[in-house]
Coordinates of N, CA and C in Angstrom, one line a residue:
M23 N -15.1 8.7 36.3 CA -15.3 7.3 36.0 C -16.2 7.2 34.7
Y24 N -15.7 6.4 33.8 CA -16.5 6.2 32.6 C -17.6 5.2 32.8
T25 N -18.8 5.5 32.2 CA -19.8 4.5 32.1 C -19.5 3.7 30.9
R26 N -20.2 2.6 30.8 CA -20.0 1.7 29.6 C -20.4 2.5 28.3
R27 N -21.5 3.2 28.4 CA -22.0 4.0 27.2 C -21.0 5.1 26.9
G28 N -20.4 5.8 27.9 CA -19.4 6.8 27.6 C -18.2 6.3 27.0
F29 N -17.7 5.1 27.5 CA -16.5 4.5 27.0 C -16.7 4.1 25.5
L30 N -17.9 3.5 25.2 CA -18.1 3.2 23.8 C -18.2 4.4 22.9
A31 N -18.9 5.4 23.4 CA -19.0 6.7 22.6 C -17.6 7.3 22.3
A32 N -16.8 7.3 23.4 CA -15.4 7.9 23.2 C -14.6 7.0 22.2
G33 N -14.8 5.7 22.4 CA -14.0 4.8 21.5 C -14.5 5.0 20.0
A34 N -15.8 5.1 19.8 CA -16.3 5.3 18.5 C -15.8 6.6 17.9
A35 N -15.9 7.7 18.7 CA -15.4 9.0 18.2 C -13.9 8.9 17.8
F36 N -13.1 8.3 18.7 CA -11.7 8.1 18.3 C -11.5 7.3 17.1
G37 N -12.3 6.3 16.9 CA -12.1 5.4 15.7 C -12.5 6.2 14.5
I38 N -13.5 7.0 14.5 CA -13.9 7.8 13.3 C -12.8 8.8 13.1
G39 N -12.3 9.5 14.1 CA -11.2 10.5 13.9 C -10.0 9.9 13.4
G40 N -9.7 8.7 13.9 CA -8.5 8.0 13.5 C -8.5 7.6 12.0
V41 N -9.7 7.2 11.5 CA -9.9 6.9 10.1 C -9.9 8.2 9.3
A42 N -10.5 9.2 9.8 CA -10.7 10.5 9.0 C -9.3 11.2 8.9
F43 N -8.6 11.2 10.0 CA -7.4 12.1 10.0 C -6.1 11.3 10.0
G44 N -6.1 10.0 10.3 CA -4.9 9.3 10.3 C -4.5 8.8 8.9
Q45 N -3.2 8.6 8.7 CA -2.7 8.1 7.5 C -1.9 6.8 7.8
S46 N -2.3 5.7 7.3 CA -1.6 4.4 7.5 C -0.7 4.1 6.4
R47 N 0.4 3.5 6.7 CA 1.3 3.0 5.7 C 0.8 1.7 5.1
A48 N 0.0 1.0 5.9 CA -0.5 -0.3 5.4 C -1.3 -0.1 4.2
R49 N -1.2 -1.0 3.2 CA -1.9 -0.9 2.0 C -3.4 -1.1 2.2
Q50 N -4.2 -0.4 1.4 CA -5.6 -0.6 1.5 C -6.1 -1.5 0.4
V51 N -7.0 -2.4 0.7 CA -7.5 -3.3 -0.3 C -8.9 -2.9 -0.7
A52 N -9.2 -2.7 -2.0 CA -10.5 -2.3 -2.4 C -11.5 -3.3 -2.1
Q53 N -12.7 -2.8 -1.8 CA -13.8 -3.6 -1.4 C -14.1 -4.6 -2.5
G54 N -14.2 -5.8 -2.2 CA -14.6 -6.9 -3.2 C -13.4 -7.4 -4.0
A55 N -12.2 -6.8 -3.8 CA -11.0 -7.3 -4.5 C -10.4 -8.4 -3.7
K56 N -9.7 -9.3 -4.5 CA -9.0 -10.4 -3.8 C -7.8 -9.8 -3.1
I57 N -7.5 -10.5 -1.9 CA -6.3 -10.1 -1.2 C -5.1 -10.8 -1.8
R58 N -4.1 -10.0 -2.2 CA -2.9 -10.6 -2.8 C -2.0 -11.0 -1.6
L59 N -1.7 -12.3 -1.5 CA -1.1 -12.9 -0.3 C 0.2 -13.6 -0.7
A60 N 1.1 -13.6 0.3 CA 2.3 -14.4 0.2 C 2.3 -15.3 1.4
L61 N 2.8 -16.5 1.2 CA 2.9 -17.5 2.3 C 4.3 -17.8 2.6
I62 N 4.8 -17.5 3.8 CA 6.2 -17.8 4.2 C 6.2 -18.9 5.2
G63 N 6.8 -20.0 4.8 CA 6.8 -21.2 5.7 C 5.6 -22.1 5.3
C64 N 5.8 -23.0 4.4 CA 4.7 -23.8 3.8 C 4.6 -25.2 4.4
G65 N 4.8 -25.4 5.7 CA 4.7 -26.7 6.3 C 3.3 -27.0 6.8
N66 N 3.2 -27.8 7.8 CA 1.9 -28.3 8.3 C 1.0 -27.1 8.8
Q67 N 1.6 -26.1 9.4 CA 0.8 -25.0 9.9 C 0.2 -24.2 8.8
M68 N 0.9 -24.0 7.7 CA 0.4 -23.3 6.6 C -0.7 -24.1 5.9
G69 N -0.5 -25.4 5.9 CA -1.6 -26.3 5.3 C -2.9 -26.1 6.0
G70 N -2.8 -25.9 7.4 CA -4.0 -25.7 8.1 C -4.6 -24.3 7.9
L71 N -3.7 -23.3 7.8 CA -4.1 -21.9 7.7 C -4.8 -21.7 6.3
I72 N -4.3 -22.4 5.3 CA -4.8 -22.1 4.0 C -6.3 -22.6 3.9
R73 N -6.7 -23.5 4.8 CA -8.0 -24.0 4.8 C -9.0 -22.9 5.4
R74 N -8.4 -22.0 6.1 CA -9.2 -20.9 6.7 C -9.3 -19.6 5.9
M75 N -8.7 -19.6 4.7 CA -8.6 -18.4 4.0 C -9.9 -18.0 3.2
G76 N -10.8 -19.0 3.1 CA -12.1 -18.7 2.4 C -12.1 -19.1 0.9
G77 N -11.0 -19.6 0.4 CA -11.0 -20.1 -0.9 C -10.6 -19.0 -2.0
G78 N -10.6 -19.4 -3.2 CA -10.1 -18.6 -4.3 C -10.9 -17.4 -4.6
S79 N -12.1 -17.3 -4.1 CA -12.9 -16.1 -4.3 C -12.4 -14.9 -3.5
N80 N -11.7 -15.2 -2.4 CA -11.2 -14.2 -1.5 C -9.7 -13.8 -1.6
V81 N -8.9 -14.8 -2.0 CA -7.5 -14.6 -2.0 C -6.8 -15.0 -3.4
E82 N -5.7 -14.3 -3.6 CA -4.9 -14.7 -4.7 C -3.5 -14.9 -4.1
I83 N -3.0 -16.1 -4.2 CA -1.7 -16.4 -3.7 C -0.6 -16.0 -4.7
V84 N 0.0 -14.9 -4.4 CA 1.0 -14.3 -5.3 C 2.3 -15.1 -5.2
A85 N 2.7 -15.4 -4.0 CA 4.0 -16.1 -3.8 C 4.0 -17.0 -2.6
M86 N 4.8 -18.0 -2.7 CA 5.0 -19.0 -1.6 C 6.5 -19.1 -1.4
C87 N 6.9 -19.1 -0.1 CA 8.3 -19.2 0.2 C 8.6 -20.2 1.3
D88 N 9.5 -21.1 1.0 CA 10.0 -22.1 1.9 C 11.3 -22.7 1.4
P89 N 12.3 -22.9 2.3 CA 13.6 -23.4 1.9 C 13.5 -24.8 1.3
Y90 N 12.4 -25.6 1.6 CA 12.2 -26.9 1.1 C 11.1 -26.9 0.0
D91 N 11.5 -26.9 -1.2 CA 10.5 -26.8 -2.3 C 9.4 -27.9 -2.3
I92 N 9.6 -29.0 -1.7 CA 8.6 -30.0 -1.6 C 7.4 -29.5 -0.8
Q93 N 7.5 -28.5 0.0 CA 6.4 -28.0 0.8 C 5.4 -27.3 0.0
F94 N 5.8 -26.8 -1.1 CA 4.8 -26.1 -2.0 C 3.7 -27.0 -2.4
G95 N 4.1 -28.2 -2.7 CA 3.1 -29.3 -3.1 C 2.1 -29.6 -2.0
H96 N 2.6 -29.6 -0.8 CA 1.8 -29.9 0.4 C 0.7 -28.9 0.6
V97 N 1.1 -27.6 0.4 CA 0.1 -26.5 0.5 C -1.0 -26.6 -0.6
K98 N -0.5 -26.9 -1.8 CA -1.5 -27.0 -2.9 C -2.4 -28.2 -2.7
T99 N -1.9 -29.3 -2.2 CA -2.7 -30.5 -1.9 C -3.7 -30.2 -0.8
S100 N -3.3 -29.5 0.2 CA -4.1 -29.2 1.3 C -5.3 -28.3 0.9
A101 N -5.0 -27.4 0.0 CA -6.1 -26.5 -0.5 C -7.0 -27.2 -1.4
A102 N -6.5 -28.1 -2.2 CA -7.3 -28.9 -3.2 C -8.2 -29.8 -2.4
Q103 N -7.8 -30.4 -1.3 CA -8.6 -31.3 -0.6 C -9.7 -30.6 0.2
F104 N -9.5 -29.3 0.5 CA -10.5 -28.6 1.3 C -11.5 -27.8 0.5
Y105 N -11.1 -27.2 -0.6 CA -12.0 -26.4 -1.4 C -12.5 -27.2 -2.6
D106 N -13.8 -26.9 -2.9 CA -14.4 -27.6 -4.1 C -13.9 -26.9 -5.3
A107 N -14.2 -27.4 -6.5 CA -13.7 -26.9 -7.8 C -14.2 -25.4 -8.0
G108 N -15.4 -25.1 -7.5 CA -15.9 -23.7 -7.7 C -15.2 -22.7 -6.9
N109 N -14.6 -23.1 -5.8 CA -13.9 -22.1 -4.9 C -12.4 -22.4 -4.7
A110 N -11.9 -23.2 -5.7 CA -10.5 -23.6 -5.6 C -9.5 -22.4 -5.7
I111 N -8.4 -22.5 -5.0 CA -7.4 -21.5 -5.1 C -6.5 -21.8 -6.3
D112 N -6.4 -20.8 -7.1 CA -5.6 -20.9 -8.4 C -4.1 -20.7 -8.1
F113 N -3.3 -21.7 -8.2 CA -1.8 -21.5 -7.9 C -1.0 -21.4 -9.2
S114 N -1.7 -21.3 -10.4 CA -1.0 -21.3 -11.7 C -0.1 -20.1 -11.8
K115 N -0.4 -18.9 -11.2 CA 0.4 -17.7 -11.3 C 1.3 -17.5 -10.1
T116 N 1.2 -18.4 -9.1 CA 2.0 -18.3 -7.9 C 3.5 -18.5 -8.1
R117 N 4.3 -17.6 -7.7 CA 5.7 -17.7 -7.8 C 6.3 -18.3 -6.5
T118 N 7.3 -19.1 -6.6 CA 7.8 -19.8 -5.5 C 9.3 -19.3 -5.2
F119 N 9.6 -19.2 -4.0 CA 10.9 -18.8 -3.6 C 11.5 -19.6 -2.4
V120 N 12.8 -19.7 -2.3 CA 13.4 -20.4 -1.2 C 13.9 -19.4 -0.1
D121 N 13.9 -18.1 -0.5 CA 14.4 -17.0 0.4 C 13.4 -15.9 0.4
Y122 N 12.9 -15.5 1.5 CA 11.8 -14.5 1.6 C 12.4 -13.1 1.2
R123 N 13.7 -12.9 1.4 CA 14.3 -11.6 1.0 C 14.2 -11.4 -0.5
E124 N 14.5 -12.5 -1.2 CA 14.3 -12.5 -2.7 C 12.8 -12.3 -3.1
M125 N 12.0 -12.9 -2.3 CA 10.5 -12.8 -2.6 C 10.1 -11.3 -2.4
Y126 N 10.5 -10.7 -1.3 CA 10.1 -9.3 -1.1 C 10.7 -8.4 -2.2
A127 N 12.0 -8.7 -2.6 CA 12.6 -7.9 -3.7 C 11.9 -8.0 -5.0
K128 N 11.4 -9.2 -5.3 CA 10.8 -9.4 -6.7 C 9.3 -9.1 -6.7
C129 N 8.6 -9.4 -5.6 CA 7.2 -9.2 -5.7 C 6.6 -8.5 -4.5
G130 N 7.4 -7.8 -3.7 CA 6.9 -7.2 -2.5 C 5.9 -6.1 -2.8
D131 N 6.0 -5.4 -3.9 CA 5.0 -4.3 -4.3 C 3.7 -4.9 -4.7
E132 N 3.6 -6.1 -5.0 CA 2.3 -6.7 -5.4 C 1.5 -7.3 -4.2
L133 N 2.0 -7.3 -3.0 CA 1.4 -8.0 -1.9 C 0.6 -7.0 -1.0
D134 N -0.6 -7.6 -0.6 CA -1.4 -6.9 0.4 C -1.2 -7.4 1.8
A135 N -0.9 -8.7 1.9 CA -0.7 -9.4 3.2 C 0.3 -10.5 3.1
V136 N 0.9 -10.9 4.2 CA 1.8 -12.0 4.3 C 1.4 -12.9 5.5
F137 N 1.4 -14.2 5.3 CA 1.2 -15.1 6.4 C 2.5 -15.7 6.7
V138 N 3.0 -15.6 7.9 CA 4.3 -16.2 8.3 C 4.0 -17.4 9.3
A139 N 4.4 -18.5 8.8 CA 4.3 -19.8 9.6 C 5.6 -20.5 9.6
T140 N 6.6 -19.8 9.9 CA 8.0 -20.4 10.0 C 8.2 -21.0 11.4
P141 N 9.3 -21.6 11.6 CA 9.6 -22.1 13.0 C 9.6 -20.9 14.0
N142 N 9.3 -21.1 15.2 CA 9.2 -20.0 16.2 C 10.4 -19.1 16.3
H143 N 11.6 -19.6 16.1 CA 12.7 -18.7 16.2 C 12.9 -17.8 15.0
H144 N 12.1 -17.9 14.0 CA 12.3 -17.2 12.8 C 11.1 -16.4 12.3
H145 N 10.3 -15.9 13.2 CA 9.1 -15.1 12.9 C 9.5 -13.6 12.6
A146 N 10.3 -13.1 13.5 CA 10.5 -11.6 13.5 C 11.0 -11.0 12.2
L147 N 12.0 -11.5 11.6 CA 12.6 -10.9 10.4 C 11.7 -10.8 9.2
P148 N 11.0 -11.9 8.8 CA 10.0 -11.7 7.7 C 8.9 -10.8 8.0
L149 N 8.5 -10.8 9.3 CA 7.4 -9.9 9.7 C 7.9 -8.4 9.6
L150 N 9.1 -8.2 10.1 CA 9.7 -6.8 10.1 C 9.8 -6.3 8.7
M151 N 10.3 -7.2 7.8 CA 10.4 -6.7 6.4 C 9.1 -6.4 5.8
A152 N 8.0 -7.1 6.1 CA 6.7 -6.9 5.6 C 6.1 -5.6 6.2
I153 N 6.3 -5.4 7.5 CA 5.8 -4.2 8.2 C 6.4 -2.9 7.6
R154 N 7.7 -3.0 7.3 CA 8.4 -1.8 6.8 C 8.0 -1.5 5.4
R155 N 7.4 -2.5 4.7 CA 6.9 -2.2 3.3 C 5.4 -1.8 3.3
G156 N 4.8 -1.8 4.5 CA 3.4 -1.5 4.6 C 2.5 -2.6 4.3
I157 N 3.0 -3.8 4.4 CA 2.2 -5.0 4.1 C 1.6 -5.6 5.4
H158 N 0.3 -5.9 5.3 CA -0.4 -6.5 6.5 C 0.2 -7.8 6.8
V159 N 0.3 -8.2 8.1 CA 0.9 -9.5 8.5 C 0.0 -10.3 9.3
Y160 N 0.2 -11.6 9.2 CA -0.4 -12.6 10.1 C 0.8 -13.5 10.6
A161 N 0.9 -13.7 11.9 CA 2.0 -14.5 12.4 C 1.4 -15.6 13.3
E162 N 2.0 -16.7 13.2 CA 1.8 -17.8 14.2 C 2.4 -17.3 15.5
K163 N 1.9 -17.8 16.7 CA 2.5 -17.5 17.9 C 3.6 -18.4 18.2
P164 N 4.6 -18.0 18.9 CA 4.9 -16.7 19.4 C 5.2 -15.7 18.4
L165 N 4.9 -14.5 18.6 CA 5.2 -13.4 17.6 C 6.7 -13.3 17.3
A166 N 7.5 -13.4 18.3 CA 8.9 -13.4 18.2 C 9.6 -14.2 19.3
L167 N 10.9 -14.3 19.2 CA 11.6 -15.1 20.1 C 12.0 -14.4 21.4
T168 N 12.2 -13.1 21.3 CA 12.6 -12.3 22.5 C 11.7 -11.1 22.6
M169 N 11.7 -10.5 23.8 CA 10.9 -9.3 24.0 C 11.5 -8.1 23.1
E170 N 12.8 -8.1 22.9 CA 13.4 -7.1 22.1 C 12.8 -7.1 20.7
E171 N 12.7 -8.3 20.1 CA 12.1 -8.5 18.8 C 10.7 -8.0 18.8
V172 N 9.9 -8.4 19.8 CA 8.5 -7.9 19.9 C 8.4 -6.4 20.0
E173 N 9.3 -5.8 20.8 CA 9.3 -4.3 20.9 C 9.7 -3.7 19.6
L174 N 10.6 -4.3 18.8 CA 11.0 -3.7 17.5 C 9.8 -3.8 16.6
L175 N 9.2 -5.0 16.5 CA 8.0 -5.1 15.6 C 6.9 -4.1 16.0
E176 N 6.7 -3.9 17.3 CA 5.7 -2.9 17.8 C 6.0 -1.5 17.3
R177 N 7.3 -1.1 17.5 CA 7.7 0.2 17.1 C 7.5 0.4 15.6
E178 N 7.9 -0.6 14.8 CA 7.8 -0.4 13.4 C 6.3 -0.4 12.9
A179 N 5.5 -1.2 13.6 CA 4.1 -1.2 13.3 C 3.4 0.2 13.6
K180 N 3.9 0.8 14.7 CA 3.3 2.1 15.1 C 3.7 3.2 14.1
K181 N 4.9 3.1 13.5 CA 5.3 4.1 12.5 C 4.3 4.2 11.4

């Protein structure tokens, strides 16, 4: 039986070994660098999420994707209302797409992370495409529509 101290020591040793000997496909972000981010699904949920990103000193929004281009303005407005001028998110270089497949093809190599806030039935595919490229992901719940999709995402993430 493990004691609390023994469990923590074993966990710490595993964590150090995993970092020292493991190789992750996920991209590494340099300390102090901005996280290059893509937003997929720019509706109300994304408007709320963008307020939690910490502002322009932490993130660079490389791309936004939504089939309804009017949504891009809502995200920009939400960010402008929340962050002051000194910490505003700069959208001047942000590219917009109506199809995330095109977004991944054109700027997937520039991304460190992807936020997916699409409708519930459409989380798995943009997540899967990001995971296969080694891009970090954030998804609104539910993670996927079916258990098969969840298991597929889990398998790909473990690779």
